[in-house]
PDB file of C-alpha atoms in Angstrom:
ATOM      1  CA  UNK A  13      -2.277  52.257 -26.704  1.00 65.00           C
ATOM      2  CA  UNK A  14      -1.949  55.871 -28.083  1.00 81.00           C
ATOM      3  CA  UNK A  15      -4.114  58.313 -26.518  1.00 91.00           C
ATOM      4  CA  UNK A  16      -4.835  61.641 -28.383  1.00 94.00           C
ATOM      5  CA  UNK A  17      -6.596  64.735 -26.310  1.00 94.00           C
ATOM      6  CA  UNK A  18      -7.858  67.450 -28.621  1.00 96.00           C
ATOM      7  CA  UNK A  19      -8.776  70.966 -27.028  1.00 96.00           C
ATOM      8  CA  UNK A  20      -9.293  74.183 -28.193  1.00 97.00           C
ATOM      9  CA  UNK A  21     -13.117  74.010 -28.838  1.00 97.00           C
ATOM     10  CA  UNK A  22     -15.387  76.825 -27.942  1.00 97.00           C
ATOM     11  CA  UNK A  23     -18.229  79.394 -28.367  1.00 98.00           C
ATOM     12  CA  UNK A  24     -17.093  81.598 -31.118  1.00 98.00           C
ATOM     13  CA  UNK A  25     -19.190  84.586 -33.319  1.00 98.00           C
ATOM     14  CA  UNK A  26     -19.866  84.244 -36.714  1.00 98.00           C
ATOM     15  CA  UNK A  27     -16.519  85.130 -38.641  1.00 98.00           C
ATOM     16  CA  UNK A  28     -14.452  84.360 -35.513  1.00 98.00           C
ATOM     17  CA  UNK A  29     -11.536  81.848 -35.521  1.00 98.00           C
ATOM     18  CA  UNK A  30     -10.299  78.707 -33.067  1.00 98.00           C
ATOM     19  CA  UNK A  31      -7.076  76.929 -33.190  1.00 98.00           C
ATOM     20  CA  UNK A  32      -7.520  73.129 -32.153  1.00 98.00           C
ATOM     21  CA  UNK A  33      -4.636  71.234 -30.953  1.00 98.00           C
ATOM     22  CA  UNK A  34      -4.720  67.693 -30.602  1.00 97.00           C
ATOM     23  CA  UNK A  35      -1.730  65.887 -28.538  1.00 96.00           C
ATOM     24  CA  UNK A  36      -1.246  62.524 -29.148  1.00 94.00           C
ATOM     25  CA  UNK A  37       0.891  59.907 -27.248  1.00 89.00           C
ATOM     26  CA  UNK A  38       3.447  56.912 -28.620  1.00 74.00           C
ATOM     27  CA  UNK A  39       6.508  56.874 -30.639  1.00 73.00           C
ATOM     28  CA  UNK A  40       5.607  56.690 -34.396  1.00 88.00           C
ATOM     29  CA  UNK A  41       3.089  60.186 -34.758  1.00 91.00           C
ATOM     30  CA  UNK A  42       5.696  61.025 -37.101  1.00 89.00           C
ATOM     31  CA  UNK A  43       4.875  58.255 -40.148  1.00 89.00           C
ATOM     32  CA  UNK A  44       1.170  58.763 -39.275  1.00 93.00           C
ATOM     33  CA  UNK A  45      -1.482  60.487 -40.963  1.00 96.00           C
ATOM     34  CA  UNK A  46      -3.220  62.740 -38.689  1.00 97.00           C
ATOM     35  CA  UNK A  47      -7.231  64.035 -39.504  1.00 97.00           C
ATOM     36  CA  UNK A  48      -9.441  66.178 -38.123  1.00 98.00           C
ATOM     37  CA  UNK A  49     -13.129  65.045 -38.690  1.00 98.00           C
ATOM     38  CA  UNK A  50     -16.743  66.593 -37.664  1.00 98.00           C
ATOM     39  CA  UNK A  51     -19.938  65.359 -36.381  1.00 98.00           C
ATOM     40  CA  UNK A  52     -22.431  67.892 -35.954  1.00 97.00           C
ATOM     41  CA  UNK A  53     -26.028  66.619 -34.902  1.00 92.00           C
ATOM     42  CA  UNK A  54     -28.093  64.292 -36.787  1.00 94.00           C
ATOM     43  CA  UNK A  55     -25.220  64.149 -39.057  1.00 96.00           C
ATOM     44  CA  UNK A  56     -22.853  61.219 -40.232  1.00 97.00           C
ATOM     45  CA  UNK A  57     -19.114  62.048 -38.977  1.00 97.00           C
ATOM     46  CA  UNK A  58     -17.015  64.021 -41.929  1.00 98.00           C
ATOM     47  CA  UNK A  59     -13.436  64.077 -43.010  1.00 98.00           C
ATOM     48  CA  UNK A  60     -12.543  68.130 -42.435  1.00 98.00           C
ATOM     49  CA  UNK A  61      -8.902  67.922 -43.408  1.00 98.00           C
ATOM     50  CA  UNK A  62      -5.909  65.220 -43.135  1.00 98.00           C
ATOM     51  CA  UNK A  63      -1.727  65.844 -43.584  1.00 98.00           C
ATOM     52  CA  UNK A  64       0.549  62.401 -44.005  1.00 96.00           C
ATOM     53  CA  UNK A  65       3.680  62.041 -42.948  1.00 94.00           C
ATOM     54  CA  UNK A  66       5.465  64.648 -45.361  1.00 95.00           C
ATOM     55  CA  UNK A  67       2.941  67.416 -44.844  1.00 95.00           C
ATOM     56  CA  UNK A  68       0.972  66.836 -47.536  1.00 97.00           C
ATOM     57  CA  UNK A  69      -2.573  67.812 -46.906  1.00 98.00           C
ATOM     58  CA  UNK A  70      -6.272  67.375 -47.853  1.00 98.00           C
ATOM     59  CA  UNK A  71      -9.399  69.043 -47.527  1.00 98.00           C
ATOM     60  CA  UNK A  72     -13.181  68.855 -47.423  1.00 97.00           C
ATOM     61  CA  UNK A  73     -14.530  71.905 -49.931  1.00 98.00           C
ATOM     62  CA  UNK A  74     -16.275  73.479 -47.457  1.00 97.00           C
ATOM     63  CA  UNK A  75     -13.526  74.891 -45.463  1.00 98.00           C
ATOM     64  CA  UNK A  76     -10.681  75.360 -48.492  1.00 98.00           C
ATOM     65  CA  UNK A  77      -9.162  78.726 -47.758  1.00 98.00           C
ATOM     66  CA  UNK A  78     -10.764  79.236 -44.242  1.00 98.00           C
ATOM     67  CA  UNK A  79      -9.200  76.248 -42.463  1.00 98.00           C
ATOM     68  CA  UNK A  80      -5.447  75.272 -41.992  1.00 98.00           C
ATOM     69  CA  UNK A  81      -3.941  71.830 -40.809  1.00 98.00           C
ATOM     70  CA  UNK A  82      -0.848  71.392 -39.552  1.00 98.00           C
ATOM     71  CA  UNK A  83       1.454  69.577 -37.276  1.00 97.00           C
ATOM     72  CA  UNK A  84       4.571  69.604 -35.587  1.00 96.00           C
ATOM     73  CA  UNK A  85       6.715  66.085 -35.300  1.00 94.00           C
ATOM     74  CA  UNK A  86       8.761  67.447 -32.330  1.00 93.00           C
ATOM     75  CA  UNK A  87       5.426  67.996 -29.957  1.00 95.00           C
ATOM     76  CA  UNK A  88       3.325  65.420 -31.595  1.00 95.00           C
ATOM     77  CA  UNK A  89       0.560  67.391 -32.345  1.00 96.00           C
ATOM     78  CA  UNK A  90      -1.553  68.413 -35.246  1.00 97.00           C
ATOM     79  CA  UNK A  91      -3.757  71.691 -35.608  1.00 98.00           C
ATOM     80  CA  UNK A  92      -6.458  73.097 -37.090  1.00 98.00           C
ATOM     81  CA  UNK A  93      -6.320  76.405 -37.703  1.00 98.00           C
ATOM     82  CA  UNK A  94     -10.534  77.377 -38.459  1.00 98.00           C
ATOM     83  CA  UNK A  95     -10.676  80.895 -39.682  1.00 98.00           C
ATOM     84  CA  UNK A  96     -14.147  82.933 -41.131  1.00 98.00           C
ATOM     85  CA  UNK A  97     -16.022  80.440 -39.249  1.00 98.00           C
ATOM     86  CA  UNK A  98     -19.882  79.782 -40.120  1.00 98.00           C
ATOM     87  CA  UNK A  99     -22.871  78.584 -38.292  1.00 97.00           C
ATOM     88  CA  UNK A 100     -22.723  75.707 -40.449  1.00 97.00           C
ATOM     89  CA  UNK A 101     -19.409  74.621 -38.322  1.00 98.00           C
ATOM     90  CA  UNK A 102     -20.724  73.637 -35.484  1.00 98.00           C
ATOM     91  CA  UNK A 103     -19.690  70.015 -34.576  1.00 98.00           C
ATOM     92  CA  UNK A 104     -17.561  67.746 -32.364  1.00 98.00           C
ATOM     93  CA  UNK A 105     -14.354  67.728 -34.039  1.00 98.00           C
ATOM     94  CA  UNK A 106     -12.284  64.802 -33.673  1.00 98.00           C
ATOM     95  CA  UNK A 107      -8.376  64.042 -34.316  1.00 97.00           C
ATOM     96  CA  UNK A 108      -7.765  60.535 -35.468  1.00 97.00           C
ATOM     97  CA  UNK A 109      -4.241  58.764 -36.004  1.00 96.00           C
ATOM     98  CA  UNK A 110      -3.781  56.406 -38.457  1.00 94.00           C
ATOM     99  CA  UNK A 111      -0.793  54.138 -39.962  1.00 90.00           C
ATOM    100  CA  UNK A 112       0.009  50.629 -40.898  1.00 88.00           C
ATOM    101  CA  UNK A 113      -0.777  49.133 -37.625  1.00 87.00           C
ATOM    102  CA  UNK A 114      -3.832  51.173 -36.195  1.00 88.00           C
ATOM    103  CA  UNK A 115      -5.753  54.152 -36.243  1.00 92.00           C
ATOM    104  CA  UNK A 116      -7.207  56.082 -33.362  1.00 94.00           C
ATOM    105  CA  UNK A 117      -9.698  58.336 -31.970  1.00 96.00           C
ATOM    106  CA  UNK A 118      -9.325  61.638 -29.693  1.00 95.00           C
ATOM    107  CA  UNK A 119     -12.398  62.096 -27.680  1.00 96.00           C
ATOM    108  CA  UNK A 120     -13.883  64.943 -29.602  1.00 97.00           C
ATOM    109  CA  UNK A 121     -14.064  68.844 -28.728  1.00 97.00           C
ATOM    110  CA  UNK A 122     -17.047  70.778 -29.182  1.00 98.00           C
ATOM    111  CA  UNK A 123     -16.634  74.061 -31.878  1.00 98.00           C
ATOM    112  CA  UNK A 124     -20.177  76.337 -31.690  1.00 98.00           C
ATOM    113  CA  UNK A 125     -20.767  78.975 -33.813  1.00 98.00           C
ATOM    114  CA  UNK A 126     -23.204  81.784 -33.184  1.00 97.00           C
ATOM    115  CA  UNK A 127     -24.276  85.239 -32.449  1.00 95.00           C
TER     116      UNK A 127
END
């Protein structure tokens, strides 16, 4: 079963930026869509952002033009690049994996923002 570890969380100002990374494991990350998703308290989870297999990407409205997926094929990971973050941010972010077979869960990383 694939296993995907996301890191990169933290405790950053107002206006500050993070980089997650989120590793996954198996053969086919390449054909998969990879997401990144948020669940900040008392709140239902949210799609942030997703890229498919040819690096086409999507995005929730709230972070157009301040966040940035990517991924790299060789290293099997996907990124979120969070710039001109807001209070409003603060979640568990997640990485799922999904294709024709399966999809899959990281175990979440923890983004606060604050002054």
């Amino acid at each position: 079963q694939v296993q995907l570890v996301e890191s990169g969380g933290g405790l950053v100002q107002p206006g500050g930026s993070l980089r997650l990374s989120c590793a996954a494991s198996g053969s086919i990350f390449s054909i998969s869509t990879m997401g990144w998703y948020r669940q900040a308290p008392g709140k239902q989870r949210e799609l942030v952002a997703t890229i498919n297999s040819g690096g086409g990407t999507n995005y929730v409205d709230s972070v157009k033009g301040r966040f940035t997926i990517s991924r790299d094929n060789a290293k099997s990971t996907v990124y979120l690049q969070m710039n001109s973050l807001k209070p409003e941010d603060t979640a568990v972010y997640y990485c799922k994996q999904s294709n024709h077979l399966w999809s899959s869960w990281g175990q979440g990383t923890q983004v606060t923002v604050s002054s």
